[in-house]
Amino acid sequence: MEEQLSKTRKAKEEIILAKASEVFAEEGFLQVTMQRIIDACQISRGGLYLYFHSVDELFVEVIRSRSVHQFDLVREQLRSNPDFHFVFAEYLAEHKQRLLVLAAGGPSLIRAMYEYSFTHQSEEDRHLKQKQVNATRGTVQSLLDLGADQGVLPKEKVRLLAEELMLIIEGLNVLALTGELQERQIDRQFAQFQKQVH
């Protein structure tokens, strides 16, 4: 009985997080209220407060949940030792698509993450942000390590290249958020970077 209750609770929590993620992606962080989440989840106020007590708490859990699964597909692909150039081109194509959606004002948790970052400065908040950066860095590093293992990249350059790619993507995120990003800029930045990995 206890195990069934635990599974039911976990399933309900996952539904709330999925709906909340959609709301944050659509509206950012600053505009979201608990009432907005209640409406999206079609749950009572008391029902939501059984799981989460504030927008902040809910957002942090959405981000934690996202970071656990965000790069699962890339990591899964890397286990089978695929062709580096193919996987790397796919990775950049996915980023390009995400950036274009963000630039067009489409749904993205990036906007919400920036809003949260600028308004929350506690030690715990900084730790959350650092975990996000580390998760991204780890995935980029793993991808470039594949290139080094296949003899495409010199091992000693992987760390520097990973840092450079992260900075490129972060810069493109900012341009997309300000509405200044165009597709040709993404193509130019990624093409310039790809010259270093061929």
Short mmCIF file of C-alpha atoms in Angstrom, two decimals:
data_model
loop_
_atom_site.label_atom_id
_atom_site.label_comp_id
_atom_site.label_asym_id
_atom_site.label_seq_id
_atom_site.Cartn_x
_atom_site.Cartn_y
_atom_site.Cartn_z
CA MET A 1 0.00 0.00 0.00
CA GLU A 2 2.80 2.40 0.98
CA GLU A 3 4.70 1.64 -2.23
CA GLN A 4 1.58 2.28 -4.35
CA LEU A 5 1.03 5.65 -2.63
CA SER A 6 4.65 6.56 -3.28
CA LYS A 7 4.32 5.68 -6.99
CA THR A 8 1.08 7.66 -7.28
CA ARG A 9 2.67 10.66 -5.57
CA LYS A 10 5.73 10.47 -7.86
CA ALA A 11 3.53 10.22 -10.96
CA LYS A 12 1.48 13.24 -9.87
CA GLU A 13 4.65 15.21 -9.15
CA GLU A 14 6.00 14.40 -12.62
CA ILE A 15 2.75 15.63 -14.23
CA ILE A 16 2.98 18.88 -12.28
CA LEU A 17 6.63 19.34 -13.29
CA ALA A 18 5.85 18.66 -16.95
CA LYS A 19 3.01 21.19 -16.99
CA ALA A 20 5.04 23.73 -15.03
CA SER A 21 7.92 23.30 -17.47
CA GLU A 22 5.58 24.15 -20.35
CA VAL A 23 4.33 27.25 -18.51
CA PHE A 24 7.86 28.46 -17.71
CA ALA A 25 8.95 27.81 -21.30
CA GLU A 26 6.02 29.85 -22.63
CA GLU A 27 6.00 32.70 -20.11
CA GLY A 28 9.47 32.89 -18.58
CA PHE A 29 9.98 32.91 -14.83
CA LEU A 30 8.95 36.38 -13.68
CA GLN A 31 5.38 36.27 -15.00
CA VAL A 32 4.44 32.88 -13.57
CA THR A 33 2.26 32.59 -10.47
CA MET A 34 1.12 29.58 -8.52
CA GLN A 35 -2.38 30.25 -9.85
CA ARG A 36 -1.04 29.93 -13.41
CA ILE A 37 0.46 26.53 -12.53
CA ILE A 38 -2.77 25.46 -10.82
CA ASP A 39 -4.72 26.35 -13.98
CA ALA A 40 -2.26 24.54 -16.25
CA CYS A 41 -2.29 21.41 -14.11
CA GLN A 42 -6.05 21.53 -13.54
CA ILE A 43 -5.42 20.83 -9.90
CA SER A 44 -6.72 22.42 -6.72
CA ARG A 45 -4.61 24.93 -4.83
CA GLY A 46 -4.32 22.49 -1.94
CA GLY A 47 -3.39 19.71 -4.35
CA LEU A 48 -0.50 21.72 -5.75
CA TYR A 49 0.69 22.87 -2.32
CA LEU A 50 0.97 19.22 -1.23
CA TYR A 51 3.93 19.02 -3.63
CA PHE A 52 5.32 22.55 -4.00
CA HIS A 53 5.02 25.66 -1.83
CA SER A 54 6.21 28.41 -4.18
CA VAL A 55 6.98 29.27 -7.78
CA ASP A 56 10.68 29.34 -6.86
CA GLU A 57 10.59 25.83 -5.43
CA LEU A 58 8.70 24.56 -8.45
CA PHE A 59 11.07 26.22 -10.92
CA VAL A 60 14.17 24.84 -9.19
CA GLU A 61 12.69 21.34 -9.36
CA VAL A 62 11.83 21.79 -13.08
CA ILE A 63 15.45 22.78 -13.75
CA ARG A 64 16.86 19.92 -11.66
CA SER A 65 14.61 17.43 -13.41
CA ARG A 66 15.53 18.85 -16.81
CA SER A 67 19.26 18.69 -16.11
CA VAL A 68 19.00 15.00 -15.23
CA HIS A 69 17.52 14.15 -18.65
CA GLN A 70 18.62 17.05 -20.86
CA PHE A 71 21.56 15.33 -22.51
CA ASP A 72 20.48 11.70 -22.16
CA LEU A 73 20.13 11.22 -25.92
CA VAL A 74 23.64 12.51 -26.65
CA ARG A 75 25.13 10.38 -23.88
CA GLU A 76 23.25 7.33 -25.13
CA GLN A 77 24.56 7.90 -28.65
CA LEU A 78 28.14 8.21 -27.40
CA ARG A 79 28.03 4.77 -25.77
CA SER A 80 27.93 3.08 -29.18
CA ASN A 81 31.04 4.95 -30.44
CA PRO A 82 29.32 6.58 -33.45
CA ASP A 83 31.09 8.63 -36.09
CA PHE A 84 32.19 11.84 -34.36
CA HIS A 85 31.48 14.13 -37.32
CA PHE A 86 27.92 12.82 -37.66
CA VAL A 87 27.06 13.13 -33.95
CA PHE A 88 28.72 16.54 -33.69
CA ALA A 89 26.82 17.85 -36.73
CA GLU A 90 23.57 16.57 -35.17
CA TYR A 91 24.41 18.25 -31.87
CA LEU A 92 25.00 21.61 -33.56
CA ALA A 93 21.84 21.21 -35.67
CA GLU A 94 19.78 20.67 -32.49
CA HIS A 95 21.30 23.78 -30.93
CA LYS A 96 20.59 25.76 -34.08
CA GLN A 97 16.93 24.71 -34.05
CA ARG A 98 16.62 25.58 -30.36
CA LEU A 99 18.25 28.98 -30.93
CA LEU A 100 15.91 29.78 -33.84
CA VAL A 101 12.88 28.95 -31.69
CA LEU A 102 14.24 31.14 -28.90
CA ALA A 103 14.98 34.02 -31.32
CA ALA A 104 11.43 33.81 -32.69
CA GLY A 105 10.02 34.13 -29.17
CA GLY A 106 9.01 30.50 -29.04
CA PRO A 107 8.86 28.38 -25.90
CA SER A 108 12.17 27.94 -24.12
CA LEU A 109 13.30 27.43 -20.56
CA ILE A 110 16.41 29.51 -21.37
CA ARG A 111 14.46 32.76 -20.95
CA ALA A 112 13.09 31.59 -17.59
CA MET A 113 16.56 30.48 -16.47
CA TYR A 114 18.04 33.90 -17.23
CA GLU A 115 15.22 35.66 -15.40
CA TYR A 116 15.69 33.40 -12.41
CA SER A 117 19.47 33.88 -12.49
CA PHE A 118 19.25 37.67 -12.46
CA THR A 119 16.74 37.77 -9.61
CA HIS A 120 18.11 35.02 -7.36
CA GLN A 121 21.63 35.36 -5.97
CA SER A 122 21.82 33.10 -2.93
CA GLU A 123 24.55 30.50 -2.51
CA GLU A 124 22.01 27.76 -3.28
CA ASP A 125 20.98 29.58 -6.47
CA ARG A 126 24.60 29.92 -7.60
CA HIS A 127 25.09 26.21 -6.90
CA LEU A 128 22.06 25.38 -9.09
CA LYS A 129 23.42 27.53 -11.93
CA GLN A 130 26.86 25.93 -11.61
CA LYS A 131 25.30 22.46 -11.80
CA GLN A 132 23.63 23.48 -15.07
CA VAL A 133 26.92 24.72 -16.49
CA ASN A 134 28.72 21.58 -15.35
CA ALA A 135 26.10 19.32 -16.94
CA THR A 136 26.45 21.15 -20.25
CA ARG A 137 30.23 21.17 -20.00
CA GLY A 138 30.26 17.44 -19.27
CA THR A 139 28.18 16.66 -22.33
CA VAL A 140 30.25 18.90 -24.62
CA GLN A 141 33.44 17.42 -23.17
CA SER A 142 32.16 13.86 -23.73
CA LEU A 143 31.26 14.68 -27.30
CA LEU A 144 34.66 16.20 -28.03
CA ASP A 145 36.39 13.32 -26.19
CA LEU A 146 34.76 11.04 -28.75
CA GLY A 147 36.52 13.07 -31.46
CA ALA A 148 39.82 12.72 -29.61
CA ASP A 149 39.31 8.96 -29.15
CA GLN A 150 38.69 8.63 -32.90
CA GLY A 151 41.83 10.62 -33.71
CA VAL A 152 39.93 13.62 -35.12
CA LEU A 153 40.94 16.02 -32.34
CA PRO A 154 44.13 16.30 -30.33
CA LYS A 155 43.37 15.27 -26.74
CA GLU A 156 45.16 18.31 -25.35
CA LYS A 157 42.77 20.67 -27.18
CA VAL A 158 39.48 19.08 -26.03
CA ARG A 159 39.10 21.11 -22.84
CA LEU A 160 39.80 24.43 -24.58
CA LEU A 161 37.45 23.56 -27.47
CA ALA A 162 34.69 22.58 -25.03
CA GLU A 163 35.01 25.92 -23.25
CA GLU A 164 34.99 27.80 -26.55
CA LEU A 165 31.86 26.00 -27.78
CA MET A 166 30.05 26.71 -24.53
CA LEU A 167 30.90 30.42 -24.83
CA ILE A 168 29.69 30.50 -28.44
CA ILE A 169 26.38 28.89 -27.51
CA GLU A 170 25.95 31.16 -24.49
CA GLY A 171 26.60 34.23 -26.64
CA LEU A 172 24.09 33.02 -29.22
CA ASN A 173 21.54 32.45 -26.42
CA VAL A 174 21.88 36.09 -25.36
CA LEU A 175 21.49 37.34 -28.93
CA ALA A 176 18.44 35.12 -29.38
CA LEU A 177 16.86 36.46 -26.19
CA THR A 178 17.34 40.05 -27.31
CA GLY A 179 15.84 39.32 -30.72
CA GLU A 180 19.09 40.13 -32.50
CA LEU A 181 20.00 36.64 -33.66
CA GLN A 182 19.70 35.64 -37.30
CA GLU A 183 20.14 32.20 -38.82
CA ARG A 184 23.21 33.25 -40.80
CA GLN A 185 24.94 34.26 -37.54
CA ILE A 186 24.39 30.79 -36.09
CA ASP A 187 25.65 29.17 -39.30
CA ARG A 188 28.72 31.40 -39.37
CA GLN A 189 29.64 30.76 -35.73
CA PHE A 190 29.13 27.00 -35.97
CA ALA A 191 30.99 26.77 -39.30
CA GLN A 192 33.91 28.69 -37.81
CA PHE A 193 33.99 26.33 -34.85
CA GLN A 194 33.68 23.21 -37.02
CA LYS A 195 36.86 24.20 -38.88
CA GLN A 196 38.69 23.50 -35.65
CA VAL A 197 37.30 19.99 -35.34
CA HIS A 198 37.96 18.77 -38.86
#
